[in-house]
Coordinates of C-alpha atoms in Angstrom, one line a residue:
M408 CA 5.3 10.5 1.1
K409 CA 6.6 7.1 2.2
V410 CA 4.2 4.2 2.7
T411 CA 5.1 1.1 4.7
V412 CA 3.3 -2.2 5.2
N413 CA 2.9 -3.7 8.7
E414 CA 3.6 -7.3 7.9
D415 CA 2.0 -8.4 11.2
R416 CA -1.3 -6.9 10.1
C417 CA -1.3 -7.5 6.3
V418 CA -3.3 -10.5 5.2
G419 CA -2.9 -10.0 1.4
H420 CA -6.4 -8.9 0.4
G421 CA -4.8 -7.0 -2.5
I422 CA -7.2 -4.1 -2.3
C423 CA -4.2 -1.7 -2.3
E424 CA -2.9 -3.3 -5.5
S425 CA -6.4 -3.0 -7.2
I426 CA -6.5 0.7 -6.3
A427 CA -2.9 1.6 -7.1
P428 CA -1.2 -1.2 -9.0
D429 CA 1.8 1.0 -9.8
L430 CA 2.4 1.5 -6.1
F431 CA 1.5 -1.8 -4.5
A432 CA 1.7 -5.5 -5.3
V433 CA 0.9 -8.7 -3.5
G434 CA 4.1 -10.9 -3.5
D435 CA 4.6 -14.6 -3.5
D436 CA 4.6 -14.4 0.3
G437 CA 1.0 -13.4 0.2
L438 CA 1.7 -9.9 1.6
S439 CA 1.4 -6.5 0.0
H440 CA 4.6 -4.7 -0.9
V441 CA 5.2 -1.0 -1.7
L442 CA 6.8 -0.7 -5.1
V443 CA 7.9 2.9 -4.8
D444 CA 10.3 4.3 -2.2
D445 CA 9.0 7.9 -2.3
I446 CA 5.5 8.5 -3.6
G447 CA 5.3 11.7 -5.6
E448 CA 2.6 14.4 -5.4
D449 CA 0.9 13.0 -8.5
R450 CA 0.3 9.6 -6.8
R451 CA -0.5 10.7 -3.3
E452 CA -4.3 10.6 -3.7
A453 CA -4.1 7.0 -5.0
A454 CA -1.9 6.1 -2.1
A455 CA -4.2 7.7 0.4
K456 CA -7.2 5.8 -1.1
A457 CA -5.3 2.5 -0.8
I458 CA -4.4 3.2 2.8
A459 CA -7.9 4.1 3.7
A460 CA -9.3 1.0 2.0
C461 CA -7.1 -1.5 3.7
P462 CA -9.4 -3.7 5.8
S463 CA -6.6 -4.7 8.1
Q464 CA -5.1 -1.2 8.5
A465 CA -1.7 -2.5 7.5
L466 CA -0.6 0.5 5.5
N467 CA 1.0 3.5 7.1
S468 CA 2.3 6.8 5.6
T469 CA 4.8 9.4 6.6
E470 CA 5.6 12.7 4.9

C-alpha cells in the first residue's frame, strides 16, 4: 500500500501522526508527510485509520 498526501488539502492537524507516528509526521512546513514508501501488511490497519480520520481528506491510498 502506498499513501500520499494531497498538499492542497492538508492543513497539518496531525491526526494521522497521532494515530500512526511511525507512518506520518507533520513537517516544519506544517504539512503531514508519509515516512514510509510502501506500507506493509502489518501497518495497513493503522494507515487506514489515519486516512479515515483525516478531517481534510488529504490522505489517499493505492494498492
